[in-house]
Structure formats: C-alpha cells, structure tokens
mmCIF file of C-alpha atoms in Angstrom:
data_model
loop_
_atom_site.group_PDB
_atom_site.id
_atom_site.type_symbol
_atom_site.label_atom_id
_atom_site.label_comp_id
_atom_site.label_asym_id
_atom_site.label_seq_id
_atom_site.Cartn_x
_atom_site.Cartn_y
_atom_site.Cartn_z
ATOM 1 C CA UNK A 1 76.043 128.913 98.182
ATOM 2 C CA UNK A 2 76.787 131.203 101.097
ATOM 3 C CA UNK A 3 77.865 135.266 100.999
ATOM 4 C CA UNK A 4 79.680 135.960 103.442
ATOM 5 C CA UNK A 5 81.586 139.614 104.303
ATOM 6 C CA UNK A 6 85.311 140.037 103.837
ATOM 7 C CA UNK A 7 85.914 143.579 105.668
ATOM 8 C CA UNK A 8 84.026 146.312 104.103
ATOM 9 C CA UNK A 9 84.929 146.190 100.509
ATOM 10 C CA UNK A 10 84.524 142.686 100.027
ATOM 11 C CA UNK A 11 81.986 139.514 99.890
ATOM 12 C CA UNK A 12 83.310 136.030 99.720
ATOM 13 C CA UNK A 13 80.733 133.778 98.205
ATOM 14 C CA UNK A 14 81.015 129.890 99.368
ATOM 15 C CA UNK A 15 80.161 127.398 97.095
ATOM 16 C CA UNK A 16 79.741 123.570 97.839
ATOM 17 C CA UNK A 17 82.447 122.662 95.283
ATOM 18 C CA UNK A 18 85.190 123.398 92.421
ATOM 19 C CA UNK A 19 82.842 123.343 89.438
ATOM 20 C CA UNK A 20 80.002 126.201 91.675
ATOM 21 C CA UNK A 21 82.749 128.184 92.513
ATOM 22 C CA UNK A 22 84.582 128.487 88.976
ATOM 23 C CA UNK A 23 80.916 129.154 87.458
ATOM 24 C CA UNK A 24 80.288 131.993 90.064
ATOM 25 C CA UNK A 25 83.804 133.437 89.149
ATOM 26 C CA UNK A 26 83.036 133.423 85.269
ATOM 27 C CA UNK A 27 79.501 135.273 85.607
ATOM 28 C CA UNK A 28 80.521 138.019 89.222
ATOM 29 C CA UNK A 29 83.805 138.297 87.223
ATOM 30 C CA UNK A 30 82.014 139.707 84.298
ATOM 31 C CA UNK A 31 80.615 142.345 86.059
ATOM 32 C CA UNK A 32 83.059 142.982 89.351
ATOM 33 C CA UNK A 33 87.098 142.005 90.202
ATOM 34 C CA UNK A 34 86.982 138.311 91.521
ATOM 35 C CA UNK A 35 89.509 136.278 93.184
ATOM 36 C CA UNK A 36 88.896 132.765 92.180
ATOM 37 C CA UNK A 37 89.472 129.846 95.827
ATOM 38 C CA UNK A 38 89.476 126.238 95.670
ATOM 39 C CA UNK A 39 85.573 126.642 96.635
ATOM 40 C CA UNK A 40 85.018 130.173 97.098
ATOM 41 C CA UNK A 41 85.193 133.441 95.046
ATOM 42 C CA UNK A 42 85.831 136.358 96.931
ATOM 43 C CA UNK A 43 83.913 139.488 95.119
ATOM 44 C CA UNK A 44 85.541 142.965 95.650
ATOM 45 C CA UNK A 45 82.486 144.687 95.634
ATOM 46 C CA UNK A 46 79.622 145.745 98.884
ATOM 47 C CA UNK A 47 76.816 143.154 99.376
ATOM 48 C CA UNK A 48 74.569 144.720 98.197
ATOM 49 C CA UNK A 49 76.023 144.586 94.158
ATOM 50 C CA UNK A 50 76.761 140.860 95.180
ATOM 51 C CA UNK A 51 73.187 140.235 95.839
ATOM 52 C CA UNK A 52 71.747 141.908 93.034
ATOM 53 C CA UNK A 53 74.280 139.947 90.481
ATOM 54 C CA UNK A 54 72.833 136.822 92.456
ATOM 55 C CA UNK A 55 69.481 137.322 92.221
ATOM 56 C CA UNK A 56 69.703 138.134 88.192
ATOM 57 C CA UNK A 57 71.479 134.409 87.674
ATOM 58 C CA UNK A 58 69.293 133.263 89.370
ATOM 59 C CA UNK A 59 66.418 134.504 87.852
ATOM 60 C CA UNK A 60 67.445 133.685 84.256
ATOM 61 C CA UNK A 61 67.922 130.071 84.806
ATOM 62 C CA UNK A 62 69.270 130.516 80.654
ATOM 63 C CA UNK A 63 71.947 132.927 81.626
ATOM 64 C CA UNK A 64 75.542 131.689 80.022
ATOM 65 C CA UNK A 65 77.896 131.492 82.992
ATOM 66 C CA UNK A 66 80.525 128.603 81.843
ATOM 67 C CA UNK A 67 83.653 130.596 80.840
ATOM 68 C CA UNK A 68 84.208 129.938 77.455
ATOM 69 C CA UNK A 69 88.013 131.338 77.062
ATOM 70 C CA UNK A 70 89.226 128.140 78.651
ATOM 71 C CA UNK A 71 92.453 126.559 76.889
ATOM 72 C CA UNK A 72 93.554 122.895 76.797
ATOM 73 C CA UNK A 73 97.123 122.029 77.521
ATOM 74 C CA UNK A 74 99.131 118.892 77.142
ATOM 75 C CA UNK A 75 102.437 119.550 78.899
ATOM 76 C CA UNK A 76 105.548 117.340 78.317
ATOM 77 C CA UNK A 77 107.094 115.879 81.935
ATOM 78 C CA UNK A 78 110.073 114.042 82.215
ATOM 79 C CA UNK A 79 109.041 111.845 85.467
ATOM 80 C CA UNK A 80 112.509 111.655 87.149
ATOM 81 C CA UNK A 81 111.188 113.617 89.972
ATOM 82 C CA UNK A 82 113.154 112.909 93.826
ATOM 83 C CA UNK A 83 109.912 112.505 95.387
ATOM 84 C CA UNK A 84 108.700 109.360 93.022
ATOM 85 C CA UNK A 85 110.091 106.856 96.252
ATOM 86 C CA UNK A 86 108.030 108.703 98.709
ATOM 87 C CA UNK A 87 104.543 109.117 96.533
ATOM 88 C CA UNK A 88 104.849 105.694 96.092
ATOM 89 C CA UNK A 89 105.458 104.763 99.746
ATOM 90 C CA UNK A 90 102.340 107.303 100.812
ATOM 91 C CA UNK A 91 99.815 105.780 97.989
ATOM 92 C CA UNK A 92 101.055 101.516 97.579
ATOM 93 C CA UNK A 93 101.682 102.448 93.930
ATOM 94 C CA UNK A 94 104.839 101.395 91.729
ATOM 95 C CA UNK A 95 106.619 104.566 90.107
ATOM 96 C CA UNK A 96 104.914 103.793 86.439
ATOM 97 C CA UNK A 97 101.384 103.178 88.226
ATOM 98 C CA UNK A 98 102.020 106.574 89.541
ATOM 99 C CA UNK A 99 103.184 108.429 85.953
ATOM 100 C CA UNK A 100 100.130 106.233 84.352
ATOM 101 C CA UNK A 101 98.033 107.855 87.040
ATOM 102 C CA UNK A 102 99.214 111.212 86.553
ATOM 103 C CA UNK A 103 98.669 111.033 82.494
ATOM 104 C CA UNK A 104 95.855 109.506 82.692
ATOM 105 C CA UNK A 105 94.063 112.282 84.394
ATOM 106 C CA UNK A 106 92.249 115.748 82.697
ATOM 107 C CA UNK A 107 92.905 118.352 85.189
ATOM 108 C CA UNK A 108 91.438 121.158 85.473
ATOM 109 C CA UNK A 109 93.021 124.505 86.347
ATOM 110 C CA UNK A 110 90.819 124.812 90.121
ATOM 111 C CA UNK A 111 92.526 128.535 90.819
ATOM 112 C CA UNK A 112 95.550 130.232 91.602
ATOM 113 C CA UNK A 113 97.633 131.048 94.024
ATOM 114 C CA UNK A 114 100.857 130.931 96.288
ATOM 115 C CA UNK A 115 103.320 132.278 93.738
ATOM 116 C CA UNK A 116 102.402 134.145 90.315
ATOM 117 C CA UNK A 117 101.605 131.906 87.688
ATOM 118 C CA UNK A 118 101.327 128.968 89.987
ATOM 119 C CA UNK A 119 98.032 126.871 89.324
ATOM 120 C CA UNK A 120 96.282 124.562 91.658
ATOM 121 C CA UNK A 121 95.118 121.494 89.167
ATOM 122 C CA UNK A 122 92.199 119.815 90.495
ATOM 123 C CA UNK A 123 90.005 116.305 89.313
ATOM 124 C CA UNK A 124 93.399 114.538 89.168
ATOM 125 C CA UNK A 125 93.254 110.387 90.584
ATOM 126 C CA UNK A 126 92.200 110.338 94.069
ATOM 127 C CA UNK A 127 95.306 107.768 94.760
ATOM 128 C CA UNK A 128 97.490 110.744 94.257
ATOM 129 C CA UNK A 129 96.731 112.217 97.379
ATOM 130 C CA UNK A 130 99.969 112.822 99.520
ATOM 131 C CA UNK A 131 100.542 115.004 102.078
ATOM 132 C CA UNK A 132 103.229 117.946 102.139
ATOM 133 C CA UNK A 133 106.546 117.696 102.952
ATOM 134 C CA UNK A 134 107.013 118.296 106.890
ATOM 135 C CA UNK A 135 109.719 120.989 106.263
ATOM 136 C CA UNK A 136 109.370 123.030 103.136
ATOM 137 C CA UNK A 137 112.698 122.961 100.281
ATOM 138 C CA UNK A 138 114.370 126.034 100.412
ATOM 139 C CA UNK A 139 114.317 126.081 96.261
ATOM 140 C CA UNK A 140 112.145 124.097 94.234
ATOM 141 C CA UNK A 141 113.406 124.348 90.915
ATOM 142 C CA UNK A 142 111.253 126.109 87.944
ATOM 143 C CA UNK A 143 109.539 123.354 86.372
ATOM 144 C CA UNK A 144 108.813 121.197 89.369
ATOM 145 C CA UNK A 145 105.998 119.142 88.623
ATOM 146 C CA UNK A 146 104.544 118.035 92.675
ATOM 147 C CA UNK A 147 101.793 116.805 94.200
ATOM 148 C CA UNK A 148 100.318 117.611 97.479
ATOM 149 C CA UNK A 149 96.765 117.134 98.894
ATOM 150 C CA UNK A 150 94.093 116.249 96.065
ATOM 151 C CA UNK A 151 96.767 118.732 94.019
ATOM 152 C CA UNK A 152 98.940 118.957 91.522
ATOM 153 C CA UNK A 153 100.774 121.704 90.572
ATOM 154 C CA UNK A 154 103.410 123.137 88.542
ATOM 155 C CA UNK A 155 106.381 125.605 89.972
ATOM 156 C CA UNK A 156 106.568 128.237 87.235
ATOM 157 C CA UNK A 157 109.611 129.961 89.000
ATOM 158 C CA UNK A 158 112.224 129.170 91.758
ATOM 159 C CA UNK A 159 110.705 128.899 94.829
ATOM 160 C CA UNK A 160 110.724 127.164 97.820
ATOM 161 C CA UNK A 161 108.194 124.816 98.162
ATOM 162 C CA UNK A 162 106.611 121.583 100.123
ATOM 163 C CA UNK A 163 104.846 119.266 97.517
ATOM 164 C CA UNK A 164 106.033 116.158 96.472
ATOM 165 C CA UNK A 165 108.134 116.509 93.232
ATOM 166 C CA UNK A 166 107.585 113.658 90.979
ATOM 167 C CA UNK A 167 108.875 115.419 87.228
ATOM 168 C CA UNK A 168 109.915 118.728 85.301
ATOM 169 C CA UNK A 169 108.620 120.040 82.268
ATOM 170 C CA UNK A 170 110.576 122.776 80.416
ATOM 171 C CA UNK A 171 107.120 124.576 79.484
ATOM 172 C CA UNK A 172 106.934 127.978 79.494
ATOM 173 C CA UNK A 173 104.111 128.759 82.150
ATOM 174 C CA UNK A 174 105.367 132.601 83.562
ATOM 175 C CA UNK A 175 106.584 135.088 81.076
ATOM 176 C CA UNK A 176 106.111 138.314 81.678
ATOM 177 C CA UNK A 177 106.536 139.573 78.176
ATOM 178 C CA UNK A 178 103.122 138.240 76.868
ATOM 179 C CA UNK A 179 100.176 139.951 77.047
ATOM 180 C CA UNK A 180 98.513 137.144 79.554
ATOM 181 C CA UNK A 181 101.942 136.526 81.495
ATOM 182 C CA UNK A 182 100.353 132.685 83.576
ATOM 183 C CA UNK A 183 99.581 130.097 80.660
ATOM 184 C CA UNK A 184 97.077 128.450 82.911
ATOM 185 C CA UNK A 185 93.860 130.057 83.677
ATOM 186 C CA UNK A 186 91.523 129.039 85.796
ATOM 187 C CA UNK A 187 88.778 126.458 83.941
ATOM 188 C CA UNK A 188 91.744 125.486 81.595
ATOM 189 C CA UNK A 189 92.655 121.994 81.299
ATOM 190 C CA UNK A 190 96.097 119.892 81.320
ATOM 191 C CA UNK A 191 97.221 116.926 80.414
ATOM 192 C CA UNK A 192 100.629 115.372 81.145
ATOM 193 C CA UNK A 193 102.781 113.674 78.910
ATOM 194 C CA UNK A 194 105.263 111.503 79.969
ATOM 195 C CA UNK A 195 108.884 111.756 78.097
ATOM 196 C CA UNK A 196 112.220 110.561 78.235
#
C-alpha cells in the first residue's frame, strides 16, 4: 500500500488489489469522506490524518475493518442481450456456456462509478473478459446487463454506453426516493439469475 497526494486536500492510497482497497475504504471511511477505485481509495483529508489513521490499523493488528453493512443480491436477467453473438465470438463460448458462466459467479460490488448508481462487479469468470465496444451506443437502455474488461455491470438509467450487453433485468437499482438511492454498495454481492 502506497499514499500518494491528490492536490492539496486529498491522499489517494494504492492498494495491490480489490479486497486491500475495499478494506482501507471501510476503516479511512469511518473516520474521513472516501471515494472507493477498483484498487485505490482516494481519502479527502491532508496526509498527515491519512498517516495517523494508518499507523493506528496498523498497530492494532485486531482492529475490525471488513464492512459489515454489506447486502447480498440475486438479480433476475432475462439473457436476450444483442451482444450474446459477439461475447461469444471474443471468449470461444456457446451463448448458454456464457449465461452458465455469468450465474455461476458471486460478484462482488468492486466500486462505483461512471453514472450514479452504476456498480463495477468484480470476481466474475475470467472467460468473461471482453473488450469494449470500439464506438460507444448512444443509449443503452436502463437495465442493460454488459460486460466489459474483467467487469460486469448493470446500467441503472439510460445512458450511453460501450460494454457488451448480454441481458436486462427489471430490478430497481436507482431510485431516488429511498433513503440509500444505489441498491448496490460497494462489498455487496450479486448473483444472476437467469429467466425467461
């Protein structure tokens, strides 16, 4: 683990994977405003508050720093996605090796990012990895269930978009009008369910 600065008012702190980075986030975000990366938090505090959370984790080698408010989700997909042809081309897999792939898999919410409510699901199966789209959609419909990188992701709004689409669920996973308007947090896990 690296701290790095980030202008004047912030540290990022670099962490050698997922799982160091999300435990970082859970303890510095007890104590200080974190923004959660795919391996880095980024700490809106000076260095020297950064340091001194540091050195008291790791002093107290007993300290609780998993976060403990993570959810479990199982999330109905109807794999009819218009990408399915072209995942299967990029990984040698048949369409239903792909949706047994895909439900198969515990994911776990990594962080998020590029739109509000949009989660970055990591620990999916490696033979998933596809690159992006050349040219980005102009609208990616809500409920766009895609794939890009070691990724997969949900679109919990109209958007455009570059991932692969290969479903669409008709889960909720933006709404404004709860108290915690993103369903998935990062640390939660999913599950997909294929249907229909």
């Amino acid at each position: 683990m690296r701290l790095l600065p980030s202008g004047d008012k912030a540290i990022l702190v670099d962490c050698a994977d997922a799982g160091e980075a999300r435990v970082w986030a859970a303890f510095l975000g007890e104590h200080l405003p974190v923004t959660l990366g795919a391996q880095t938090v980024l700490v809106h505090a000076n260095r020297a508050e950064v340091q001194r959370l540091v050195a008291e984790l790791e002093q107290d080698k007993t300290a609780t720093v998993v976060n403990t408010q993570s959810r479990e989700h199982t999330l109905a997909v109807s794999y009819d996605g218009p990408d399915l042809n072209l995942v299967a081309k990029h990984t040698g897999l048949g369409a239903s090796e792909i949706v047994e792939a895909h439900t198969s898999a515990i994911l776990t919410v990594g962080f998020s990012g590029f739109a509000p409510g949009f989660a970055y699901l990591v620990d999916g199966d490696a033979r998933l990895t596809v690159p992006r789209l050349a040219a980005p959609r102009p609208n990616v419909a809500a409920g766009s269930v895609a794939l890009a990188g070691a990724f997969s992701g949900i679109y919990p709004r109209e958007s455009a978009g570059g991932w692969l689409i290969i479903g669409h669920t008709r889960e909720w996973l933006w709404d404004l009008s709860r108290d915690q308007p993103a369903r998935l947090q990062p640390g939660d896990t999913v599950r997909f369910e294929a249907i229909g």
